[in-house]
Short mmCIF file of C-alpha atoms in Angstrom, two decimals:
data_model
loop_
_atom_site.label_atom_id
_atom_site.label_comp_id
_atom_site.label_asym_id
_atom_site.label_seq_id
_atom_site.Cartn_x
_atom_site.Cartn_y
_atom_site.Cartn_z
CA UNK U 20 0.40 -0.03 -0.04
CA UNK U 21 2.27 2.59 -1.12
CA UNK U 22 0.09 5.29 -1.97
CA UNK U 23 0.17 8.51 0.13
CA UNK U 24 -3.15 8.05 3.14
CA UNK U 25 -6.59 10.23 1.30
CA UNK U 26 -9.14 11.13 3.72
CA UNK U 27 -11.93 7.53 4.37
CA UNK U 28 -9.96 5.59 3.21
CA UNK U 29 -8.06 2.29 4.53
CA UNK U 30 -4.57 3.55 2.35
CA UNK U 31 -2.97 4.63 6.13
CA UNK U 32 -3.53 1.52 7.79
CA UNK U 33 -0.69 -0.83 7.84
CA UNK U 34 -2.73 -4.48 8.87
CA UNK U 35 -5.67 -5.54 8.66
CA UNK U 36 -6.62 -8.67 10.68
CA UNK U 37 -10.26 -10.08 10.90
CA UNK U 38 -11.27 -11.76 14.17
CA UNK U 39 -13.40 -14.56 12.95
CA UNK U 40 -15.24 -17.59 14.32
CA UNK U 41 -18.20 -20.24 12.57
CA UNK U 42 -19.42 -19.84 16.14
CA UNK U 43 -21.86 -17.30 18.18
CA UNK U 44 -20.70 -17.08 21.67
CA UNK U 45 -17.20 -17.85 21.92
CA UNK U 46 -16.23 -14.16 22.80
CA UNK U 47 -15.21 -12.62 19.43
CA UNK U 48 -16.12 -9.12 20.50
CA UNK U 49 -14.88 -9.53 24.03
CA UNK U 50 -11.92 -11.03 21.75
CA UNK U 51 -11.20 -7.92 19.31
CA UNK U 52 -11.31 -5.98 21.91
CA UNK U 53 -8.52 -7.34 24.13
CA UNK U 54 -6.62 -7.92 21.64
CA UNK U 55 -6.81 -4.15 20.95
CA UNK U 56 -5.90 -3.25 24.26
CA UNK U 57 -3.06 -5.13 24.24
CA UNK U 58 -1.81 -4.37 20.38
CA UNK U 59 -2.12 -0.46 22.08
CA UNK U 60 -0.16 -1.42 25.03
CA UNK U 61 2.58 -3.13 22.53
CA UNK U 62 2.23 0.66 21.58
CA UNK U 63 0.11 1.02 18.58
CA UNK U 64 -2.04 2.70 17.24
CA UNK U 65 -5.06 0.63 16.62
CA UNK U 66 -8.82 1.17 14.68
CA UNK U 67 -11.85 -1.52 15.49
CA UNK U 68 -14.47 -1.73 12.70
CA UNK U 69 -16.89 -3.72 14.40
CA UNK U 70 -19.16 -5.44 11.58
CA UNK U 71 -21.99 -6.98 13.59
CA UNK U 72 -24.64 -5.47 13.12
CA UNK U 73 -27.21 -7.15 14.80
CA UNK U 74 -25.32 -8.02 17.54
CA UNK U 75 -22.98 -4.64 18.00
CA UNK U 76 -21.75 -5.21 21.40
CA UNK U 77 -17.67 -3.49 21.37
CA UNK U 78 -19.40 0.59 21.70
CA UNK U 79 -20.66 -0.83 25.61
CA UNK U 80 -16.92 -2.34 26.28
CA UNK U 81 -15.28 0.01 25.08
CA UNK U 82 -17.49 2.71 26.89
CA UNK U 83 -18.24 4.80 23.86
CA UNK U 84 -22.40 4.46 23.82
CA UNK U 85 -24.04 6.87 22.75
CA UNK U 86 -21.55 8.83 21.18
CA UNK U 87 -22.28 10.30 18.29
CA UNK U 88 -20.48 9.96 14.41
CA UNK U 89 -19.55 13.06 12.89
CA UNK U 90 -19.15 14.05 9.59
CA UNK U 91 -16.07 15.50 7.69
CA UNK U 92 -15.18 16.37 4.45
CA UNK U 93 -13.45 12.14 4.08
CA UNK U 94 -17.01 10.60 5.73
CA UNK U 95 -17.74 9.31 8.73
CA UNK U 96 -15.23 10.05 11.96
CA UNK U 97 -14.51 7.24 14.19
CA UNK U 98 -15.15 7.71 17.32
CA UNK U 99 -12.32 7.72 20.23
CA UNK U 100 -12.42 6.01 23.25
CA UNK U 101 -9.16 7.10 24.77
CA UNK U 102 -8.42 10.70 25.42
CA UNK U 103 -5.34 9.74 24.15
CA UNK U 104 -6.06 9.01 20.81
CA UNK U 105 -4.59 5.74 20.56
CA UNK U 106 -7.97 4.04 19.68
CA UNK U 107 -10.73 4.77 17.39
CA UNK U 108 -13.78 2.53 17.02
CA UNK U 109 -16.69 2.88 14.24
CA UNK U 110 -19.88 0.35 14.77
CA UNK U 111 -23.04 0.51 13.63
CA UNK U 112 -24.53 0.69 17.85
CA UNK U 113 -23.62 4.69 17.00
CA UNK U 114 -25.83 4.82 14.24
CA UNK U 115 -28.67 3.54 16.19
CA UNK U 116 -30.83 6.20 17.50
CA UNK U 117 -32.39 3.78 20.49
CA UNK U 118 -29.54 0.77 21.23
CA UNK U 119 -32.34 -1.76 21.83
CA UNK U 120 -32.90 -1.56 18.44
CA UNK U 121 -33.19 -4.37 16.55
CA UNK U 122 -30.91 -4.37 12.82
CA UNK U 123 -33.53 -6.04 10.44
CA UNK U 124 -32.56 -5.51 6.99
CA UNK U 125 -32.44 -7.78 4.26
CA UNK U 126 -28.53 -8.62 2.50
CA UNK U 127 -27.79 -5.79 0.18
CA UNK U 128 -28.54 -3.34 2.52
CA UNK U 129 -26.16 -5.23 5.11
CA UNK U 130 -23.25 -5.64 2.92
CA UNK U 131 -24.01 -1.63 1.44
CA UNK U 132 -23.27 -0.74 5.11
CA UNK U 133 -20.51 -2.86 5.67
CA UNK U 134 -18.25 -1.21 1.69
CA UNK U 135 -20.04 2.07 3.22
CA UNK U 136 -17.95 1.42 6.52
CA UNK U 137 -14.71 0.77 4.42
CA UNK U 138 -14.69 3.15 2.07
CA UNK U 139 -16.45 6.55 4.21
CA UNK U 140 -14.62 6.25 7.38
CA UNK U 141 -11.47 8.93 8.02
CA UNK U 142 -9.46 6.41 9.80
CA UNK U 143 -6.52 8.22 8.78
CA UNK U 144 -2.79 6.37 10.05
CA UNK U 145 -3.66 2.80 12.34
CA UNK U 146 -1.09 -0.25 12.94
CA UNK U 147 -3.57 -2.65 12.91
CA UNK U 148 -7.41 -2.30 12.35
CA UNK U 149 -8.93 -5.03 14.28
CA UNK U 150 -12.55 -6.04 13.34
CA UNK U 151 -15.05 -7.77 14.29
CA UNK U 152 -17.55 -10.21 12.39
CA UNK U 153 -20.67 -11.89 13.29
CA UNK U 154 -20.43 -15.14 13.46
CA UNK U 155 -20.68 -17.74 10.50
CA UNK U 156 -19.80 -17.64 7.22
CA UNK U 157 -22.32 -15.49 5.65
CA UNK U 158 -23.00 -13.23 2.83
CA UNK U 159 -22.22 -10.49 5.57
CA UNK U 160 -18.51 -12.10 5.68
CA UNK U 161 -18.01 -11.87 1.74
CA UNK U 162 -18.96 -8.26 1.83
CA UNK U 163 -16.46 -7.84 4.15
CA UNK U 164 -14.18 -9.68 3.39
CA UNK U 165 -14.74 -8.71 -0.89
CA UNK U 166 -14.49 -4.82 0.72
CA UNK U 167 -11.14 -5.65 2.36
CA UNK U 168 -9.19 -7.76 -0.76
CA UNK U 169 -7.64 -4.40 -2.26
CA UNK U 170 -6.15 -3.08 1.48
CA UNK U 171 -3.36 -6.50 1.53
CA UNK U 172 -2.20 -7.32 3.70
CA UNK U 173 -5.12 -9.38 5.05
CA UNK U 174 -4.46 -12.18 8.14
CA UNK U 175 -7.84 -13.93 10.13
CA UNK U 176 -7.47 -14.53 13.68
CA UNK U 177 -10.07 -17.07 14.39
CA UNK U 178 -11.74 -18.16 17.29
CA UNK U 179 -12.81 -21.32 19.06
CA UNK U 180 -13.82 -22.44 23.01
CA UNK U 181 -11.98 -25.73 23.70
CA UNK U 182 -15.72 -28.07 23.91
CA UNK U 183 -15.34 -30.14 20.59
CA UNK U 184 -18.82 -29.02 19.44
CA UNK U 185 -17.59 -25.68 19.65
CA UNK U 186 -13.72 -27.18 17.73
CA UNK U 187 -15.95 -28.52 14.74
CA UNK U 188 -17.72 -24.96 13.79
CA UNK U 189 -14.86 -23.09 14.18
CA UNK U 190 -13.23 -25.89 11.13
CA UNK U 191 -15.60 -24.47 8.72
CA UNK U 192 -14.62 -21.32 9.14
CA UNK U 193 -10.99 -22.42 8.52
CA UNK U 194 -11.84 -23.53 5.30
CA UNK U 195 -14.41 -20.70 4.70
CA UNK U 196 -10.56 -18.35 4.83
CA UNK U 197 -8.85 -20.85 2.66
CA UNK U 198 -11.67 -20.43 -0.40
CA UNK U 199 -11.69 -17.00 0.32
CA UNK U 200 -7.76 -16.57 0.27
CA UNK U 201 -7.47 -15.40 4.10
CA UNK U 202 -4.54 -15.63 6.11
CA UNK U 203 -5.06 -17.17 8.63
CA UNK U 204 -2.47 -15.96 11.30
CA UNK U 205 -3.60 -18.72 14.25
CA UNK U 206 -6.05 -20.18 16.35
CA UNK U 207 -7.09 -18.40 19.43
CA UNK U 208 -8.49 -20.85 22.62
CA UNK U 209 -10.52 -18.46 24.12
CA UNK U 210 -13.06 -19.58 28.01
CA UNK U 211 -10.39 -22.43 28.12
CA UNK U 212 -10.34 -22.17 32.20
CA UNK U 213 -11.84 -20.08 35.30
CA UNK U 214 -10.32 -18.42 37.54
CA UNK U 215 -11.03 -18.09 41.46
CA UNK U 216 -11.14 -14.60 41.80
CA UNK U 217 -10.50 -15.95 46.10
CA UNK U 218 -7.55 -17.37 45.26
CA UNK U 219 -6.59 -16.97 41.19
CA UNK U 220 -6.51 -20.70 40.48
CA UNK U 221 -7.40 -21.43 36.84
CA UNK U 222 -10.62 -24.45 36.42
CA UNK U 223 -10.52 -26.61 33.72
CA UNK U 224 -14.69 -25.65 33.12
CA UNK U 225 -14.76 -27.05 29.67
CA UNK U 226 -12.43 -29.72 28.26
CA UNK U 227 -8.90 -28.33 27.17
CA UNK U 228 -6.66 -28.37 24.42
CA UNK U 229 -9.45 -27.55 21.88
CA UNK U 230 -7.59 -24.72 19.80
CA UNK U 231 -4.70 -26.35 19.92
CA UNK U 232 -5.49 -29.64 18.38
CA UNK U 233 -7.91 -28.08 15.88
CA UNK U 234 -4.89 -25.29 14.67
CA UNK U 235 -2.32 -28.05 15.20
CA UNK U 236 -5.03 -31.13 12.75
CA UNK U 237 -5.90 -27.28 10.72
CA UNK U 238 -1.22 -26.76 10.16
CA UNK U 239 -1.77 -23.13 11.23
CA UNK U 240 0.04 -21.48 14.06
CA UNK U 241 -1.80 -21.34 17.84
CA UNK U 242 -1.69 -18.08 19.42
CA UNK U 243 -2.97 -19.21 22.90
CA UNK U 244 -5.23 -19.65 25.28
CA UNK U 245 -6.97 -17.05 27.04
CA UNK U 246 -9.18 -17.98 30.33
CA UNK U 247 -12.40 -17.03 31.67
CA UNK U 248 -11.32 -14.17 34.21
CA UNK U 249 -14.53 -12.94 36.12
CA UNK U 250 -12.91 -9.95 37.31
CA UNK U 251 -12.66 -8.16 33.73
CA UNK U 252 -16.17 -9.74 32.67
CA UNK U 253 -17.32 -7.80 35.44
CA UNK U 254 -15.45 -4.57 33.77
CA UNK U 255 -17.04 -5.18 30.68
CA UNK U 256 -20.33 -5.98 31.69
CA UNK U 257 -20.77 -2.41 34.15
CA UNK U 258 -19.16 -0.47 32.20
CA UNK U 259 -15.96 -0.16 34.33
CA UNK U 260 -12.68 1.44 33.11
CA UNK U 261 -11.91 -1.27 30.87
CA UNK U 262 -8.92 0.36 29.78
CA UNK U 263 -7.23 0.85 33.21
CA UNK U 264 -8.20 -3.21 34.42
CA UNK U 265 -7.74 -4.50 31.89
CA UNK U 266 -3.70 -4.79 32.79
CA UNK U 267 -4.83 -5.77 35.58
CA UNK U 268 -6.65 -8.79 34.35
CA UNK U 269 -5.54 -12.14 34.49
CA UNK U 270 -5.88 -12.76 31.21
CA UNK U 271 -3.39 -9.94 30.27
CA UNK U 272 -0.43 -12.00 29.56
CA UNK U 273 -1.58 -14.48 27.71
CA UNK U 274 -3.25 -11.09 25.71
CA UNK U 275 -0.21 -9.29 25.32
CA UNK U 276 1.64 -12.84 24.19
CA UNK U 277 -0.84 -13.63 21.65
CA UNK U 278 -0.38 -9.75 20.76
CA UNK U 279 3.28 -9.88 20.15
CA UNK U 280 2.52 -12.97 18.11
CA UNK U 281 0.52 -11.42 15.95
CA UNK U 282 3.36 -8.40 15.57
CA UNK U 283 5.73 -11.22 15.03
CA UNK U 284 3.73 -12.52 12.22
CA UNK U 285 4.55 -10.10 8.86
CA UNK U 286 7.63 -7.85 10.42
CA UNK U 287 8.60 -7.47 6.67
CA UNK U 288 4.90 -5.94 5.79
CA UNK U 289 4.74 -4.03 8.47
CA UNK U 290 7.96 -2.17 8.31
#
């Protein structure tokens, strides 16, 4: 992407990372938000594009609900979620008059909004754009991949939970990545254990090792396991300062390690 960054396009974004899963409820939005914060802690400027049109949860997680999206000459200005303006966010949640409003749209309208998010948001200069996607391999995924394709490099981070049922569904997501030409940066196993808030012991609530086994079978890197931290979950749910609480979490070392692996995957393309 050697061209100069024009307003309202992705020319100033050095790397685009899609967070995918074949299954709902595996914590894609949580991983997207946490990964963005881990990259920020590594000194990177990060944007989050929330294309989960029916479940836009990241604005709430990052205490950005109800914020207005403004227009500039280059299109929409993303919402900055921290004072340093190191994390910017765009979500359909900002375009709804009521946060309880349901997005009851047919495919073409959803696809048009996704294309607009890609072409009409003035991201400016970013090291990383993290794209939070809905579950599955729907036409919204195809619209996202097609809209982002001209702005290579593209990479996918695939999220699973340890159970065999989840792993089976996520295996289909890896097939989707192969068919659409997305490079899989690796598999992340989320909810891989429960960290006791009293003694800090980690208990495997579900089975364990499913994510690593999936990565081995698919021949892609296993990036790590992220435990369930009830304190961090409470921060997200209760609207506490998630950005401040995140580094204190028992999940932080795992997420920071995953971020470091993502950063080291494509040094030539990021230089």
